[in-house]
Amino acid sequence: MSNFRHDFHPTSLREYDIRGIVGRTLSGADAFAIGRCFGSIVARGGGKKVAVGYDGRLSSPELEEQLVAGLVACGLEVARIGCGPTPMLYYAAYALGADGAAMVTGSHNPPDYNGFKMMLGKKPFFGQQIQEIGRMAAAGDVVPEASGSSTQVDVSEEYIARLLKDYDGGDRALKVVWDPGNGSGAEITRRLVAKLPGEHIVINGEIDGRFPNHHPDPTVLKNLAQIIAKVRETGADLGIAFDGDADRIGAVDGEGNMLFGDQLLVVLARDVLKNHPGGTIIADVKASQVLFDEVARAGGTPLMWKTGHSLIKAKMAETRAPLAGEMSGHIFFADKWYGFDDAPYSAVRLLGIVARASESLAQMRDALPKVINTPELRFDCPDERKFGVIQEVKDRLAKSGAQVNDVDGVRVLTEDGWWLLRASNTQAVLVARAEARSEEGLERLKALLAEQVEASGLAAPDFSGENAGH
């Protein structure tokens, strides 16, 4: 047996990935331990090959090196695809026939963070599986040390060609502004747009792990200030932005208005449903009622599911849904694609829709029913209390005869609209949101939500922030 054992910082092993602050809660030793434990899981399952990639953060090359060393020590063959977007690693896992994949990425966290996302076989590796890595490391429960191998493999050209294969907008020359946010999708973006018809303007197109221009989260309006200005300045048809590892997408219409994740999903769903009549379209509980109504109107079967990209992927596989998405900008295509969240691929599909349409993206957005909603509000609640609070609220609502969807927390439907209260899977917080057709209705929903939170002995969330038209 190996003399290996290791303890992780307790905050780093999370629901969907492993993440921490480099030098404080995450280190090279952690990366090696992840390789050793994840590699042991792969090897014990009969696997032989793991694909590895890393993002553009300054700490990523060193963490990747240690991760690979841990995998090689399990006797595995490691295919190193280098620096690029997370979805390119997922693609590599399929293209290379890998038995698992591991990505070094801090996603959209600040520059001093980093982390790891994994796949076992073709499925997301999350939840209890991540906790198992912690248990294995602490117990030294790994396969005996062996000498595997590692090779550099460049799949970027093949990945770009595969993205382009599903562009179906013909030769119409759209003008598009792209903002990969200095993230790991930057180089792929530049190479992809060079092969697409139309005029393409790329801003923040160099990989820079310091993120000098703005935080790489395209679902926050202030991070889109540059792309909105550039779309308006150039008279572009639309703008497309990616997060730090390009598995999440943001979009801006030709008038410079941001499309929320659920609005983008409506546009994509209508197109996908033409080839999948009656198909299931999945969205998380934070999505607007407008999305679920519009999917039904387009002949689809809307399904509200739990928030979390790994949970959505698993539900997609179970229901054979051709498309799913989250408010956070994770979009999953199983129609013509592999079912994983891939922002460059979603962008290619969106461009095809806009190029074929008789109306602009701005007109599509404007035609959606208008609702008013609160931003997603997070407020502190101890980890050991948060799920208990949700259960208490659920019990009180059941007694009152309220109309409740409890797939992930409680989402309560009233004549005014809906309100949501759920426990975060990754932080000691509760998440609240409300949406109504009028300002007065929204105030009533906020009051109902506050009443339930206070009944469980917590201070009501502060809804004084600006409400968003949507």
Short mmCIF file of C-alpha atoms in Angstrom, two decimals:
data_model
loop_
_atom_site.label_atom_id
_atom_site.label_comp_id
_atom_site.label_asym_id
_atom_site.label_seq_id
_atom_site.Cartn_x
_atom_site.Cartn_y
_atom_site.Cartn_z
CA MET A 1 0.00 0.00 0.00
CA SER A 2 1.01 3.61 -0.56
CA ASN A 3 2.07 5.77 2.38
CA PHE A 4 0.02 8.62 0.91
CA ARG A 5 -2.48 10.55 3.03
CA HIS A 6 -3.71 14.14 2.94
CA ASP A 7 -6.17 16.50 4.62
CA PHE A 8 -8.06 19.13 2.60
CA HIS A 9 -9.16 22.48 3.95
CA PRO A 10 -12.77 21.86 5.06
CA THR A 11 -14.17 24.68 2.89
CA SER A 12 -12.67 23.44 -0.39
CA LEU A 13 -14.72 20.29 -1.05
CA ARG A 14 -18.01 21.69 -2.35
CA GLU A 15 -21.19 20.35 -3.92
CA TYR A 16 -20.23 20.68 -7.59
CA ASP A 17 -16.47 21.14 -7.55
CA ILE A 18 -13.40 21.69 -5.40
CA ARG A 19 -12.48 25.34 -4.94
CA GLY A 20 -10.40 27.58 -2.72
CA ILE A 21 -8.01 30.51 -2.34
CA VAL A 22 -4.55 29.58 -3.62
CA GLY A 23 -1.96 29.64 -0.87
CA ARG A 24 -4.62 29.74 1.84
CA THR A 25 -7.23 27.01 1.35
CA LEU A 26 -5.89 25.39 -1.84
CA SER A 27 -2.35 24.24 -2.72
CA GLY A 28 -0.25 22.11 -5.05
CA ALA A 29 -0.39 19.34 -2.44
CA ASP A 30 -4.21 19.43 -2.73
CA ALA A 31 -3.92 19.12 -6.51
CA PHE A 32 -1.67 16.06 -6.19
CA ALA A 33 -4.06 14.51 -3.66
CA ILE A 34 -7.02 15.08 -6.01
CA GLY A 35 -5.10 13.35 -8.78
CA ARG A 36 -4.21 10.46 -6.48
CA CYS A 37 -7.78 9.97 -5.18
CA PHE A 38 -9.75 10.72 -8.35
CA GLY A 39 -7.24 8.61 -10.27
CA SER A 40 -7.80 5.73 -7.83
CA ILE A 41 -11.56 5.93 -8.42
CA VAL A 42 -10.99 5.81 -12.20
CA ALA A 43 -8.48 2.94 -11.93
CA ARG A 44 -10.67 0.88 -9.59
CA GLY A 45 -13.51 1.25 -12.07
CA GLY A 46 -11.30 -0.26 -14.78
CA GLY A 47 -10.46 3.08 -16.39
CA LYS A 48 -7.11 3.77 -18.02
CA LYS A 49 -7.20 7.28 -19.50
CA VAL A 50 -7.97 10.73 -18.02
CA ALA A 51 -8.07 14.02 -19.93
CA VAL A 52 -6.79 17.13 -18.11
CA GLY A 53 -7.06 20.82 -18.95
CA TYR A 54 -6.51 24.14 -17.17
CA ASP A 55 -7.75 27.72 -17.32
CA GLY A 56 -5.81 30.98 -17.67
CA ARG A 57 -5.26 31.73 -14.00
CA LEU A 58 -1.70 32.40 -12.90
CA SER A 59 -1.80 29.44 -10.48
CA SER A 60 -3.29 26.96 -12.97
CA PRO A 61 -0.12 25.59 -14.64
CA GLU A 62 1.40 24.54 -11.30
CA LEU A 63 -1.85 22.99 -10.06
CA GLU A 64 -2.24 21.13 -13.37
CA GLU A 65 1.28 19.74 -13.06
CA GLN A 66 0.58 18.40 -9.55
CA LEU A 67 -2.82 17.01 -10.58
CA VAL A 68 -1.20 15.15 -13.49
CA ALA A 69 1.53 13.80 -11.17
CA GLY A 70 -1.17 12.37 -8.89
CA LEU A 71 -3.01 10.75 -11.80
CA VAL A 72 0.20 9.30 -13.28
CA ALA A 73 1.05 7.83 -9.84
CA CYS A 74 -2.18 5.81 -10.17
CA GLY A 75 -0.80 4.16 -13.31
CA LEU A 76 -3.09 6.12 -15.63
CA GLU A 77 -2.50 7.52 -19.09
CA VAL A 78 -3.09 11.30 -18.93
CA ALA A 79 -3.99 13.33 -22.03
CA ARG A 80 -3.03 16.96 -21.31
CA ILE A 81 -4.95 19.33 -23.55
CA GLY A 82 -3.36 22.50 -22.15
CA CYS A 83 -4.95 25.87 -21.47
CA GLY A 84 -8.47 26.38 -22.77
CA PRO A 85 -12.15 26.52 -21.88
CA THR A 86 -13.73 23.89 -19.62
CA PRO A 87 -16.10 22.70 -22.38
CA MET A 88 -13.11 21.93 -24.62
CA LEU A 89 -11.97 19.49 -21.93
CA TYR A 90 -15.44 17.92 -21.84
CA TYR A 91 -15.26 17.63 -25.63
CA ALA A 92 -11.79 16.05 -25.38
CA ALA A 93 -13.14 13.43 -22.97
CA TYR A 94 -15.58 12.32 -25.70
CA ALA A 95 -13.19 12.72 -28.65
CA LEU A 96 -10.31 10.86 -26.95
CA GLY A 97 -12.46 8.16 -25.35
CA ALA A 98 -11.27 9.10 -21.86
CA ASP A 99 -12.58 7.33 -18.76
CA GLY A 100 -12.56 10.58 -16.79
CA ALA A 101 -11.63 14.25 -17.06
CA ALA A 102 -10.36 16.91 -14.65
CA MET A 103 -10.23 20.64 -15.25
CA VAL A 104 -8.18 23.09 -13.20
CA THR A 105 -10.38 26.20 -13.06
CA GLY A 106 -11.58 28.88 -10.69
CA SER A 107 -14.49 29.55 -13.08
CA HIS A 108 -15.74 33.11 -12.44
CA ASN A 109 -14.18 33.53 -8.98
CA PRO A 110 -11.66 36.34 -8.27
CA PRO A 111 -8.06 35.87 -9.54
CA ASP A 112 -6.66 34.43 -6.29
CA TYR A 113 -9.12 31.51 -6.38
CA ASN A 114 -8.76 28.25 -8.26
CA GLY A 115 -10.35 24.82 -8.27
CA PHE A 116 -11.20 21.57 -10.02
CA LYS A 117 -14.19 20.28 -12.00
CA MET A 118 -14.38 16.59 -12.85
CA MET A 119 -16.20 14.03 -14.98
CA LEU A 120 -16.25 10.29 -14.36
CA GLY A 121 -16.95 8.47 -17.60
CA LYS A 122 -19.31 10.88 -19.38
CA LYS A 123 -21.10 11.96 -16.21
CA PRO A 124 -20.55 14.91 -13.85
CA PHE A 125 -18.61 14.08 -10.69
CA PHE A 126 -20.27 15.87 -7.77
CA GLY A 127 -21.98 15.77 -4.37
CA GLN A 128 -21.04 12.69 -2.33
CA GLN A 129 -18.39 11.73 -4.90
CA ILE A 130 -16.44 14.92 -4.05
CA GLN A 131 -16.81 14.20 -0.32
CA GLU A 132 -15.45 10.70 -1.02
CA ILE A 133 -12.21 12.28 -2.30
CA GLY A 134 -11.81 13.94 1.11
CA ARG A 135 -12.45 10.65 2.91
CA MET A 136 -10.02 8.71 0.68
CA ALA A 137 -7.25 11.29 1.13
CA ALA A 138 -7.61 11.35 4.93
CA ALA A 139 -7.53 7.53 5.08
CA GLY A 140 -4.79 7.11 2.47
CA ASP A 141 -7.24 4.90 0.60
CA VAL A 142 -5.63 4.94 -2.86
CA VAL A 143 -4.39 2.39 -5.38
CA PRO A 144 -0.74 1.29 -4.97
CA GLU A 145 1.74 3.64 -6.60
CA ALA A 146 2.42 2.85 -10.25
CA SER A 147 3.98 4.67 -13.16
CA GLY A 148 1.51 5.89 -15.74
CA SER A 149 2.24 8.33 -18.55
CA SER A 150 1.26 11.77 -19.76
CA THR A 151 1.15 13.22 -23.27
CA GLN A 152 0.32 16.64 -24.65
CA VAL A 153 -2.70 16.50 -26.99
CA ASP A 154 -4.00 19.51 -28.94
CA VAL A 155 -7.74 19.11 -29.59
CA SER A 156 -8.39 22.82 -30.21
CA GLU A 157 -8.58 22.64 -34.02
CA GLU A 158 -10.90 19.64 -33.88
CA TYR A 159 -13.05 21.32 -31.21
CA ILE A 160 -13.43 24.51 -33.27
CA ALA A 161 -14.32 22.46 -36.37
CA ARG A 162 -16.98 20.61 -34.36
CA LEU A 163 -18.45 23.91 -33.09
CA LEU A 164 -18.64 25.26 -36.64
CA LYS A 165 -20.32 22.09 -37.93
CA ASP A 166 -23.58 23.08 -36.24
CA TYR A 167 -23.65 26.70 -37.42
CA ASP A 168 -26.86 26.90 -39.44
CA GLY A 169 -27.18 30.60 -40.21
CA GLY A 170 -26.09 30.40 -43.84
CA ASP A 171 -23.99 33.25 -45.19
CA ARG A 172 -25.89 36.16 -43.64
CA ALA A 173 -23.30 38.66 -42.41
CA LEU A 174 -24.11 39.46 -38.81
CA LYS A 175 -22.04 41.98 -36.89
CA VAL A 176 -21.16 40.50 -33.50
CA VAL A 177 -19.14 41.75 -30.51
CA TRP A 178 -17.51 39.05 -28.37
CA ASP A 179 -16.13 39.41 -24.85
CA PRO A 180 -14.41 36.28 -23.49
CA GLY A 181 -13.43 38.41 -20.47
CA ASN A 182 -9.69 37.57 -20.64
CA GLY A 183 -10.75 34.07 -19.61
CA SER A 184 -9.55 30.71 -20.89
CA GLY A 185 -12.03 30.85 -23.79
CA ALA A 186 -10.29 33.90 -25.28
CA GLU A 187 -7.99 32.20 -27.80
CA ILE A 188 -10.70 29.77 -28.94
CA THR A 189 -13.06 32.74 -29.44
CA ARG A 190 -10.56 34.54 -31.70
CA ARG A 191 -9.97 31.40 -33.78
CA LEU A 192 -13.67 30.51 -33.97
CA VAL A 193 -14.87 33.93 -35.17
CA ALA A 194 -12.20 33.99 -37.89
CA LYS A 195 -14.08 31.11 -39.52
CA LEU A 196 -17.65 32.38 -39.05
CA PRO A 197 -19.40 34.52 -41.70
CA GLY A 198 -19.99 38.18 -40.86
CA GLU A 199 -18.03 40.84 -38.99
CA HIS A 200 -16.69 39.95 -35.55
CA ILE A 201 -15.18 42.29 -32.98
CA VAL A 202 -13.41 40.63 -30.04
CA ILE A 203 -12.67 42.65 -26.90
CA ASN A 204 -10.63 41.36 -23.91
CA GLY A 205 -9.42 38.63 -26.26
CA GLU A 206 -6.13 37.79 -24.52
CA ILE A 207 -5.98 35.17 -21.78
CA ASP A 208 -4.98 37.02 -18.60
CA GLY A 209 -5.54 35.38 -15.23
CA ARG A 210 -5.58 38.76 -13.47
CA PHE A 211 -8.83 39.70 -15.31
CA PRO A 212 -7.66 43.31 -15.76
CA ASN A 213 -10.77 44.63 -17.53
CA HIS A 214 -13.69 43.27 -15.51
CA HIS A 215 -14.74 40.34 -13.36
CA PRO A 216 -15.45 37.35 -15.69
CA ASP A 217 -19.12 36.75 -14.81
CA PRO A 218 -21.42 37.64 -17.75
CA THR A 219 -24.65 37.36 -15.75
CA VAL A 220 -23.89 40.52 -13.74
CA LEU A 221 -24.87 43.68 -15.60
CA LYS A 222 -21.87 45.80 -14.52
CA ASN A 223 -19.50 43.22 -16.06
CA LEU A 224 -21.20 43.77 -19.43
CA ALA A 225 -20.59 47.54 -19.49
CA GLN A 226 -17.76 47.26 -22.05
CA ILE A 227 -19.59 44.94 -24.43
CA ILE A 228 -22.79 46.99 -24.23
CA ALA A 229 -20.83 50.16 -25.09
CA LYS A 230 -19.10 48.38 -28.00
CA VAL A 231 -22.37 46.94 -29.38
CA ARG A 232 -23.93 50.42 -29.36
CA GLU A 233 -20.82 52.10 -30.77
CA THR A 234 -20.48 49.65 -33.69
CA GLY A 235 -24.19 49.10 -34.38
CA ALA A 236 -23.71 45.35 -33.88
CA ASP A 237 -26.59 42.87 -34.12
CA LEU A 238 -25.69 41.36 -30.75
CA GLY A 239 -22.94 40.77 -28.23
CA ILE A 240 -21.81 37.51 -26.63
CA ALA A 241 -19.82 37.22 -23.37
CA PHE A 242 -18.29 34.23 -21.57
CA ASP A 243 -17.29 33.60 -17.97
CA GLY A 244 -13.74 32.78 -16.83
CA ASP A 245 -13.74 29.22 -18.17
CA ALA A 246 -16.35 29.67 -20.94
CA ASP A 247 -18.97 27.24 -19.69
CA ARG A 248 -21.44 30.09 -19.07
CA ILE A 249 -22.77 32.57 -21.61
CA GLY A 250 -24.16 36.09 -21.44
CA ALA A 251 -25.87 37.87 -24.33
CA VAL A 252 -26.65 41.48 -25.23
CA ASP A 253 -29.11 42.48 -27.96
CA GLY A 254 -28.44 45.09 -30.65
CA GLU A 255 -29.88 47.85 -28.47
CA GLY A 256 -27.46 47.00 -25.66
CA ASN A 257 -29.96 45.21 -23.41
CA MET A 258 -28.78 42.18 -21.43
CA LEU A 259 -30.69 38.95 -21.94
CA PHE A 260 -31.10 37.01 -18.71
CA GLY A 261 -30.34 33.28 -18.77
CA ASP A 262 -34.02 32.35 -18.94
CA GLN A 263 -34.73 34.83 -21.76
CA LEU A 264 -31.86 33.36 -23.76
CA LEU A 265 -33.25 29.89 -23.10
CA VAL A 266 -36.65 30.91 -24.55
CA VAL A 267 -34.97 31.95 -27.82
CA LEU A 268 -32.95 28.71 -28.00
CA ALA A 269 -35.86 26.48 -26.90
CA ARG A 270 -38.25 27.71 -29.61
CA ASP A 271 -35.67 26.75 -32.22
CA VAL A 272 -34.81 23.35 -30.72
CA LEU A 273 -38.50 22.43 -30.35
CA LYS A 274 -38.99 22.71 -34.12
CA ASN A 275 -37.01 19.45 -34.40
CA HIS A 276 -38.14 18.00 -31.05
CA PRO A 277 -41.91 18.62 -30.82
CA GLY A 278 -43.11 17.96 -27.28
CA GLY A 279 -39.50 17.78 -26.06
CA THR A 280 -38.62 18.39 -22.42
CA ILE A 281 -36.89 21.70 -21.73
CA ILE A 282 -35.35 21.93 -18.25
CA ALA A 283 -34.67 25.11 -16.29
CA ASP A 284 -33.79 25.73 -12.66
CA VAL A 285 -36.21 26.98 -10.00
CA LYS A 286 -34.85 30.53 -10.23
CA ALA A 287 -36.06 30.93 -13.83
CA SER A 288 -38.95 33.22 -14.76
CA GLN A 289 -42.47 31.82 -15.12
CA VAL A 290 -42.32 33.43 -18.58
CA LEU A 291 -39.80 30.76 -19.64
CA PHE A 292 -41.99 27.83 -18.58
CA ASP A 293 -45.07 29.41 -20.19
CA GLU A 294 -43.23 30.17 -23.45
CA VAL A 295 -41.81 26.62 -23.68
CA ALA A 296 -45.35 25.23 -23.30
CA ARG A 297 -46.62 27.73 -25.89
CA ALA A 298 -43.92 26.54 -28.31
CA GLY A 299 -45.13 22.95 -27.91
CA GLY A 300 -42.49 21.82 -25.42
CA THR A 301 -42.74 20.19 -22.01
CA PRO A 302 -41.28 22.58 -19.43
CA LEU A 303 -39.60 20.97 -16.41
CA MET A 304 -38.55 22.96 -13.35
CA TRP A 305 -35.54 21.39 -11.65
CA LYS A 306 -32.92 21.96 -8.95
CA THR A 307 -30.26 24.64 -9.36
CA GLY A 308 -26.75 23.31 -10.06
CA HIS A 309 -25.12 22.36 -13.35
CA SER A 310 -24.33 18.79 -12.26
CA LEU A 311 -27.92 18.22 -11.12
CA ILE A 312 -29.32 19.61 -14.39
CA LYS A 313 -26.99 17.40 -16.48
CA ALA A 314 -28.11 14.32 -14.56
CA LYS A 315 -31.80 15.21 -15.03
CA MET A 316 -31.24 15.83 -18.74
CA ALA A 317 -29.80 12.35 -19.20
CA GLU A 318 -32.73 10.85 -17.29
CA THR A 319 -35.46 12.70 -19.24
CA ARG A 320 -33.63 12.79 -22.60
CA ALA A 321 -34.23 16.53 -22.74
CA PRO A 322 -32.72 18.15 -25.86
CA LEU A 323 -32.02 21.43 -24.04
CA ALA A 324 -31.66 22.79 -20.51
CA GLY A 325 -30.42 25.96 -18.88
CA GLU A 326 -29.94 27.93 -15.71
CA MET A 327 -30.32 31.58 -14.77
CA SER A 328 -26.56 31.56 -14.21
CA GLY A 329 -25.93 31.18 -17.96
CA HIS A 330 -25.12 27.45 -18.06
CA ILE A 331 -26.81 26.22 -21.27
CA PHE A 332 -26.84 22.50 -22.07
CA PHE A 333 -27.52 21.23 -25.59
CA ALA A 334 -28.19 17.55 -26.12
CA ASP A 335 -29.70 18.42 -29.53
CA LYS A 336 -26.79 17.68 -31.93
CA TRP A 337 -24.33 18.14 -29.01
CA TYR A 338 -23.16 16.12 -26.00
CA GLY A 339 -25.36 17.45 -23.19
CA PHE A 340 -22.68 19.47 -21.39
CA ASP A 341 -22.62 23.23 -20.78
CA ASP A 342 -20.62 24.89 -23.54
CA ALA A 343 -20.79 28.66 -24.02
CA PRO A 344 -19.00 28.81 -27.42
CA TYR A 345 -21.37 26.11 -28.72
CA SER A 346 -24.43 27.94 -27.36
CA ALA A 347 -23.11 31.10 -29.05
CA VAL A 348 -22.84 29.31 -32.42
CA ARG A 349 -26.43 28.07 -32.10
CA LEU A 350 -27.68 31.53 -31.07
CA LEU A 351 -25.96 33.16 -34.06
CA GLY A 352 -27.64 30.65 -36.36
CA ILE A 353 -31.06 31.54 -34.96
CA VAL A 354 -30.48 35.30 -35.28
CA ALA A 355 -29.08 34.94 -38.82
CA ARG A 356 -32.14 32.95 -39.97
CA ALA A 357 -34.74 35.10 -38.21
CA SER A 358 -36.76 37.86 -39.81
CA GLU A 359 -36.67 39.79 -36.52
CA SER A 360 -33.70 40.98 -34.49
CA LEU A 361 -32.65 39.59 -31.12
CA ALA A 362 -33.85 42.89 -29.59
CA GLN A 363 -37.31 42.35 -31.13
CA MET A 364 -37.41 38.76 -29.80
CA ARG A 365 -36.57 40.04 -26.32
CA ASP A 366 -39.09 42.90 -26.49
CA ALA A 367 -41.88 40.51 -27.52
CA LEU A 368 -41.55 38.46 -24.32
CA PRO A 369 -44.20 39.13 -21.64
CA LYS A 370 -43.01 41.83 -19.23
CA VAL A 371 -42.53 40.94 -15.59
CA ILE A 372 -40.79 42.64 -12.68
CA ASN A 373 -38.49 40.66 -10.45
CA THR A 374 -36.07 41.07 -7.61
CA PRO A 375 -32.43 40.22 -8.13
CA GLU A 376 -31.32 36.95 -6.58
CA LEU A 377 -30.89 37.81 -2.92
CA ARG A 378 -28.55 35.85 -0.65
CA PHE A 379 -28.68 36.25 3.10
CA ASP A 380 -26.76 34.51 5.86
CA CYS A 381 -28.11 31.41 7.53
CA PRO A 382 -25.90 28.86 9.33
CA ASP A 383 -25.23 25.64 7.41
CA GLU A 384 -26.74 23.53 10.19
CA ARG A 385 -29.94 25.64 10.14
CA LYS A 386 -30.59 26.43 6.45
CA PHE A 387 -32.32 23.19 5.40
CA GLY A 388 -34.34 23.19 8.64
CA VAL A 389 -35.68 26.68 7.85
CA ILE A 390 -36.81 25.51 4.41
CA GLN A 391 -38.60 22.52 5.98
CA GLU A 392 -40.37 24.78 8.50
CA VAL A 393 -41.54 27.11 5.73
CA LYS A 394 -42.70 24.09 3.69
CA ASP A 395 -44.72 22.75 6.64
CA ARG A 396 -46.41 26.10 7.29
CA LEU A 397 -47.25 26.54 3.60
CA ALA A 398 -48.72 23.01 3.43
CA LYS A 399 -51.09 23.90 6.28
CA SER A 400 -52.12 27.14 4.56
CA GLY A 401 -52.99 25.36 1.30
CA ALA A 402 -50.51 27.43 -0.76
CA GLN A 403 -49.55 26.32 -4.29
CA VAL A 404 -45.94 25.13 -3.82
CA ASN A 405 -43.29 23.51 -6.00
CA ASP A 406 -40.74 21.98 -3.60
CA VAL A 407 -38.25 20.45 -6.04
CA ASP A 408 -35.52 22.76 -4.66
CA GLY A 409 -36.59 24.77 -1.61
CA VAL A 410 -40.06 26.31 -1.98
CA ARG A 411 -41.38 28.17 -5.00
CA VAL A 412 -44.82 29.56 -4.21
CA LEU A 413 -47.26 30.54 -6.96
CA THR A 414 -49.91 33.21 -6.24
CA GLU A 415 -52.19 35.39 -8.37
CA ASP A 416 -49.48 38.07 -8.34
CA GLY A 417 -46.63 35.80 -9.51
CA TRP A 418 -44.19 33.69 -7.46
CA TRP A 419 -41.61 33.82 -4.71
CA LEU A 420 -38.74 31.43 -4.03
CA LEU A 421 -36.76 30.51 -0.94
CA ARG A 422 -34.03 27.84 -1.16
CA ALA A 423 -30.89 26.82 0.69
CA SER A 424 -27.61 27.26 -1.15
CA ASN A 425 -25.73 24.00 -1.71
CA THR A 426 -22.36 25.72 -1.56
CA GLN A 427 -22.61 28.50 1.08
CA ALA A 428 -24.16 29.21 4.48
CA VAL A 429 -26.91 31.30 2.90
CA LEU A 430 -30.57 31.19 1.91
CA VAL A 431 -31.47 32.43 -1.56
CA ALA A 432 -34.66 34.42 -2.19
CA ARG A 433 -36.28 35.75 -5.34
CA ALA A 434 -39.71 37.02 -6.37
CA GLU A 435 -41.39 37.89 -9.68
CA ALA A 436 -44.70 39.60 -10.41
CA ARG A 437 -46.61 41.29 -13.20
CA SER A 438 -46.89 44.59 -11.30
CA GLU A 439 -44.95 46.60 -8.69
CA GLU A 440 -47.86 46.26 -6.24
CA GLY A 441 -47.92 42.49 -6.76
CA LEU A 442 -44.17 42.29 -6.17
CA GLU A 443 -44.53 44.14 -2.86
CA ARG A 444 -47.18 41.63 -1.75
CA LEU A 445 -44.90 38.71 -2.68
CA LYS A 446 -41.95 40.22 -0.82
CA ALA A 447 -44.17 40.63 2.26
CA LEU A 448 -45.24 36.95 2.11
CA LEU A 449 -41.62 35.84 1.80
CA ALA A 450 -40.49 38.10 4.67
CA GLU A 451 -43.31 36.80 6.87
CA GLN A 452 -42.16 33.18 6.40
CA VAL A 453 -38.50 33.98 7.04
CA GLU A 454 -39.35 35.91 10.22
CA ALA A 455 -41.63 33.09 11.41
CA SER A 456 -38.50 30.90 11.47
CA GLY A 457 -36.67 33.42 13.64
CA LEU A 458 -34.48 35.01 10.96
CA ALA A 459 -34.26 38.63 9.88
CA ALA A 460 -36.16 39.16 6.63
CA PRO A 461 -33.99 39.73 3.54
CA ASP A 462 -33.38 43.32 2.50
CA PHE A 463 -35.25 43.82 -0.75
CA SER A 464 -34.39 47.51 -0.96
CA GLY A 465 -32.15 46.89 -4.02
CA GLU A 466 -33.42 47.82 -7.44
CA ASN A 467 -35.99 45.53 -9.05
CA ALA A 468 -35.29 44.42 -12.60
CA GLY A 469 -37.64 44.53 -15.55
CA HIS A 470 -37.38 41.20 -17.27
#
